[in-house]
């Protein structure tokens, strides 16, 4: 029931992470470069990784959709493991599938997993 684990935060957080990773590839001119695990980690890749993680963190806070694992999505993309734009919908589809699975499993277990956003307690 943590807000960071709600479907809203998970889906939006990973979308932000993927787009920030892809944007950092273009900003650093690495869109056609091989993955960092093949070529090694050079300074442009370090800049891309730092930029993607910083942008993703800032945007998730700004939009109030904090989801820490989405930082790994930003890194996966900025390190060149998924550097093509058409790979991002596949990544996000996998995230959506996992959210659906979490919903079903939690509901079957009697845990009130939210449909979109964790309800906030009345103050």
PDB file of C-alpha atoms in Angstrom:
ATOM      1  CA  UNK A   1       0.000   0.000   0.000  1.00  0.00           C
ATOM      2  CA  UNK A   2       3.014   2.327  -0.146  1.00  0.00           C
ATOM      3  CA  UNK A   3       2.403   5.263  -2.469  1.00  0.00           C
ATOM      4  CA  UNK A   4       5.644   4.526  -4.355  1.00  0.00           C
ATOM      5  CA  UNK A   5       4.245   1.075  -5.217  1.00  0.00           C
ATOM      6  CA  UNK A   6       0.887   2.301  -6.536  1.00  0.00           C
ATOM      7  CA  UNK A   7       0.162   1.659 -10.222  1.00  0.00           C
ATOM      8  CA  UNK A   8       0.263   5.397 -10.907  1.00  0.00           C
ATOM      9  CA  UNK A   9       3.759   5.798  -9.498  1.00  0.00           C
ATOM     10  CA  UNK A  10       5.074   2.615 -11.081  1.00  0.00           C
ATOM     11  CA  UNK A  11       3.796   3.315 -14.602  1.00  0.00           C
ATOM     12  CA  UNK A  12       4.520   7.046 -14.623  1.00  0.00           C
ATOM     13  CA  UNK A  13       7.887   6.603 -12.897  1.00  0.00           C
ATOM     14  CA  UNK A  14       9.136   4.069 -15.424  1.00  0.00           C
ATOM     15  CA  UNK A  15       7.824   6.176 -18.315  1.00  0.00           C
ATOM     16  CA  UNK A  16       9.740   9.175 -16.969  1.00  0.00           C
ATOM     17  CA  UNK A  17      12.858   7.055 -16.405  1.00  0.00           C
ATOM     18  CA  UNK A  18      12.781   5.627 -19.926  1.00  0.00           C
ATOM     19  CA  UNK A  19      12.254   9.012 -21.568  1.00  0.00           C
ATOM     20  CA  UNK A  20      14.973  10.659 -19.478  1.00  0.00           C
ATOM     21  CA  UNK A  21      17.402   7.869 -20.362  1.00  0.00           C
ATOM     22  CA  UNK A  22      16.615   8.196 -24.047  1.00  0.00           C
ATOM     23  CA  UNK A  23      16.867  11.996 -23.914  1.00  0.00           C
ATOM     24  CA  UNK A  24      20.262  11.802 -22.231  1.00  0.00           C
ATOM     25  CA  UNK A  25      21.522   9.522 -25.009  1.00  0.00           C
ATOM     26  CA  UNK A  26      20.636  12.172 -27.580  1.00  0.00           C
ATOM     27  CA  UNK A  27      22.004  15.068 -25.524  1.00  0.00           C
ATOM     28  CA  UNK A  28      25.343  13.254 -25.163  1.00  0.00           C
ATOM     29  CA  UNK A  29      25.411  12.075 -28.791  1.00  0.00           C
ATOM     30  CA  UNK A  30      25.299   8.394 -27.853  1.00  0.00           C
ATOM     31  CA  UNK A  31      22.124   7.370 -29.707  1.00  0.00           C
ATOM     32  CA  UNK A  32      24.070   5.169 -32.145  1.00  0.00           C
ATOM     33  CA  UNK A  33      26.896   4.120 -29.814  1.00  0.00           C
ATOM     34  CA  UNK A  34      27.223   0.510 -28.613  1.00  0.00           C
ATOM     35  CA  UNK A  35      26.216  -0.270 -25.045  1.00  0.00           C
ATOM     36  CA  UNK A  36      28.576   0.692 -22.233  1.00  0.00           C
ATOM     37  CA  UNK A  37      29.092  -2.981 -21.387  1.00  0.00           C
ATOM     38  CA  UNK A  38      30.657  -3.511 -24.813  1.00  0.00           C
ATOM     39  CA  UNK A  39      32.802  -0.390 -25.098  1.00  0.00           C
ATOM     40  CA  UNK A  40      33.431   0.387 -21.445  1.00  0.00           C
ATOM     41  CA  UNK A  41      32.288   3.411 -19.509  1.00  0.00           C
ATOM     42  CA  UNK A  42      33.709   6.600 -21.021  1.00  0.00           C
ATOM     43  CA  UNK A  43      33.009  10.166 -19.869  1.00  0.00           C
ATOM     44  CA  UNK A  44      30.105  10.799 -22.271  1.00  0.00           C
ATOM     45  CA  UNK A  45      28.386   7.689 -20.898  1.00  0.00           C
ATOM     46  CA  UNK A  46      28.998   8.847 -17.311  1.00  0.00           C
ATOM     47  CA  UNK A  47      27.441  12.212 -18.177  1.00  0.00           C
ATOM     48  CA  UNK A  48      24.474  10.494 -19.846  1.00  0.00           C
ATOM     49  CA  UNK A  49      23.914   8.224 -16.841  1.00  0.00           C
ATOM     50  CA  UNK A  50      24.124  11.083 -14.361  1.00  0.00           C
ATOM     51  CA  UNK A  51      21.910  13.309 -16.470  1.00  0.00           C
ATOM     52  CA  UNK A  52      19.265  10.622 -16.935  1.00  0.00           C
ATOM     53  CA  UNK A  53      19.147   9.733 -13.259  1.00  0.00           C
ATOM     54  CA  UNK A  54      19.072  13.378 -12.165  1.00  0.00           C
ATOM     55  CA  UNK A  55      16.338  14.306 -14.651  1.00  0.00           C
ATOM     56  CA  UNK A  56      14.265  11.252 -13.792  1.00  0.00           C
ATOM     57  CA  UNK A  57      14.520  11.900 -10.046  1.00  0.00           C
ATOM     58  CA  UNK A  58      13.641  15.574 -10.426  1.00  0.00           C
ATOM     59  CA  UNK A  59      10.676  14.903 -12.714  1.00  0.00           C
ATOM     60  CA  UNK A  60       9.293  12.126 -10.513  1.00  0.00           C
ATOM     61  CA  UNK A  61       9.419  14.493  -7.534  1.00  0.00           C
ATOM     62  CA  UNK A  62       7.920  17.342  -9.561  1.00  0.00           C
ATOM     63  CA  UNK A  63       5.015  15.198 -10.777  1.00  0.00           C
ATOM     64  CA  UNK A  64       4.665  13.426  -7.395  1.00  0.00           C
ATOM     65  CA  UNK A  65       5.144   9.957  -8.870  1.00  0.00           C
ATOM     66  CA  UNK A  66       8.259   8.860  -6.978  1.00  0.00           C
ATOM     67  CA  UNK A  67       9.190   5.259  -7.748  1.00  0.00           C
ATOM     68  CA  UNK A  68      12.859   4.543  -6.893  1.00  0.00           C
ATOM     69  CA  UNK A  69      13.256   1.483  -9.185  1.00  0.00           C
ATOM     70  CA  UNK A  70      12.477   3.748 -12.156  1.00  0.00           C
ATOM     71  CA  UNK A  71      15.971   5.177 -11.676  1.00  0.00           C
ATOM     72  CA  UNK A  72      17.271   1.831 -12.861  1.00  0.00           C
ATOM     73  CA  UNK A  73      15.158   2.182 -15.996  1.00  0.00           C
ATOM     74  CA  UNK A  74      16.826   5.538 -16.687  1.00  0.00           C
ATOM     75  CA  UNK A  75      20.233   3.910 -16.267  1.00  0.00           C
ATOM     76  CA  UNK A  76      19.377   0.897 -18.429  1.00  0.00           C
ATOM     77  CA  UNK A  77      18.459   3.196 -21.285  1.00  0.00           C
ATOM     78  CA  UNK A  78      21.280   5.725 -20.819  1.00  0.00           C
ATOM     79  CA  UNK A  79      23.904   2.968 -20.602  1.00  0.00           C
ATOM     80  CA  UNK A  80      22.780   1.849 -24.046  1.00  0.00           C
ATOM     81  CA  UNK A  81      21.093  -1.450 -23.221  1.00  0.00           C
ATOM     82  CA  UNK A  82      17.831  -0.198 -24.736  1.00  0.00           C
ATOM     83  CA  UNK A  83      18.849   2.698 -26.951  1.00  0.00           C
ATOM     84  CA  UNK A  84      16.195   2.584 -29.658  1.00  0.00           C
ATOM     85  CA  UNK A  85      12.920   4.457 -29.255  1.00  0.00           C
ATOM     86  CA  UNK A  86      10.845   1.469 -30.406  1.00  0.00           C
ATOM     87  CA  UNK A  87      12.223  -0.582 -27.489  1.00  0.00           C
ATOM     88  CA  UNK A  88      10.649   1.733 -24.911  1.00  0.00           C
ATOM     89  CA  UNK A  89       7.028   0.607 -25.513  1.00  0.00           C
ATOM     90  CA  UNK A  90       8.166  -2.990 -24.981  1.00  0.00           C
ATOM     91  CA  UNK A  91       9.787  -1.986 -21.695  1.00  0.00           C
ATOM     92  CA  UNK A  92       6.686  -0.097 -20.567  1.00  0.00           C
ATOM     93  CA  UNK A  93       4.430  -2.982 -21.626  1.00  0.00           C
ATOM     94  CA  UNK A  94       6.446  -5.287 -19.382  1.00  0.00           C
ATOM     95  CA  UNK A  95       6.018  -2.833 -16.505  1.00  0.00           C
ATOM     96  CA  UNK A  96       2.262  -2.661 -17.158  1.00  0.00           C
ATOM     97  CA  UNK A  97       2.077  -6.466 -17.206  1.00  0.00           C
ATOM     98  CA  UNK A  98       3.811  -6.617 -13.822  1.00  0.00           C
ATOM     99  CA  UNK A  99       1.416  -4.008 -12.409  1.00  0.00           C
ATOM    100  CA  UNK A 100      -1.508  -6.108 -13.620  1.00  0.00           C
ATOM    101  CA  UNK A 101       0.006  -9.182 -12.038  1.00  0.00           C
ATOM    102  CA  UNK A 102       0.519  -7.326  -8.755  1.00  0.00           C
ATOM    103  CA  UNK A 103      -3.100  -6.192  -8.828  1.00  0.00           C
ATOM    104  CA  UNK A 104      -4.453  -9.709  -9.372  1.00  0.00           C
ATOM    105  CA  UNK A 105      -2.178 -11.416  -6.837  1.00  0.00           C
ATOM    106  CA  UNK A 106      -2.827  -8.819  -4.136  1.00  0.00           C
ATOM    107  CA  UNK A 107      -6.579  -8.889  -4.678  1.00  0.00           C
ATOM    108  CA  UNK A 108      -6.621 -12.702  -4.564  1.00  0.00           C
ATOM    109  CA  UNK A 109      -4.667 -12.527  -1.304  1.00  0.00           C
ATOM    110  CA  UNK A 110      -7.199 -10.073   0.114  1.00  0.00           C
ATOM    111  CA  UNK A 111      -4.840  -7.098   0.045  1.00  0.00           C
ATOM    112  CA  UNK A 112      -6.576  -3.911  -1.151  1.00  0.00           C
ATOM    113  CA  UNK A 113      -4.112  -3.004  -3.901  1.00  0.00           C
ATOM    114  CA  UNK A 114      -5.210   0.313  -5.464  1.00  0.00           C
ATOM    115  CA  UNK A 115      -6.515   0.604  -9.017  1.00  0.00           C
ATOM    116  CA  UNK A 116      -4.487   3.755  -9.740  1.00  0.00           C
ATOM    117  CA  UNK A 117      -3.408   5.761  -6.710  1.00  0.00           C
ATOM    118  CA  UNK A 118      -3.013   4.878  -3.040  1.00  0.00           C
ATOM    119  CA  UNK A 119      -5.795   6.580  -1.058  1.00  0.00           C
ATOM    120  CA  UNK A 120      -4.484   9.334   1.187  1.00  0.00           C
ATOM    121  CA  UNK A 121      -5.581   9.269   4.836  1.00  0.00           C
ATOM    122  CA  UNK A 122      -7.928  12.060   5.928  1.00  0.00           C
ATOM    123  CA  UNK A 123      -6.152  14.731   7.941  1.00  0.00           C
TER     124      UNK A 123
END
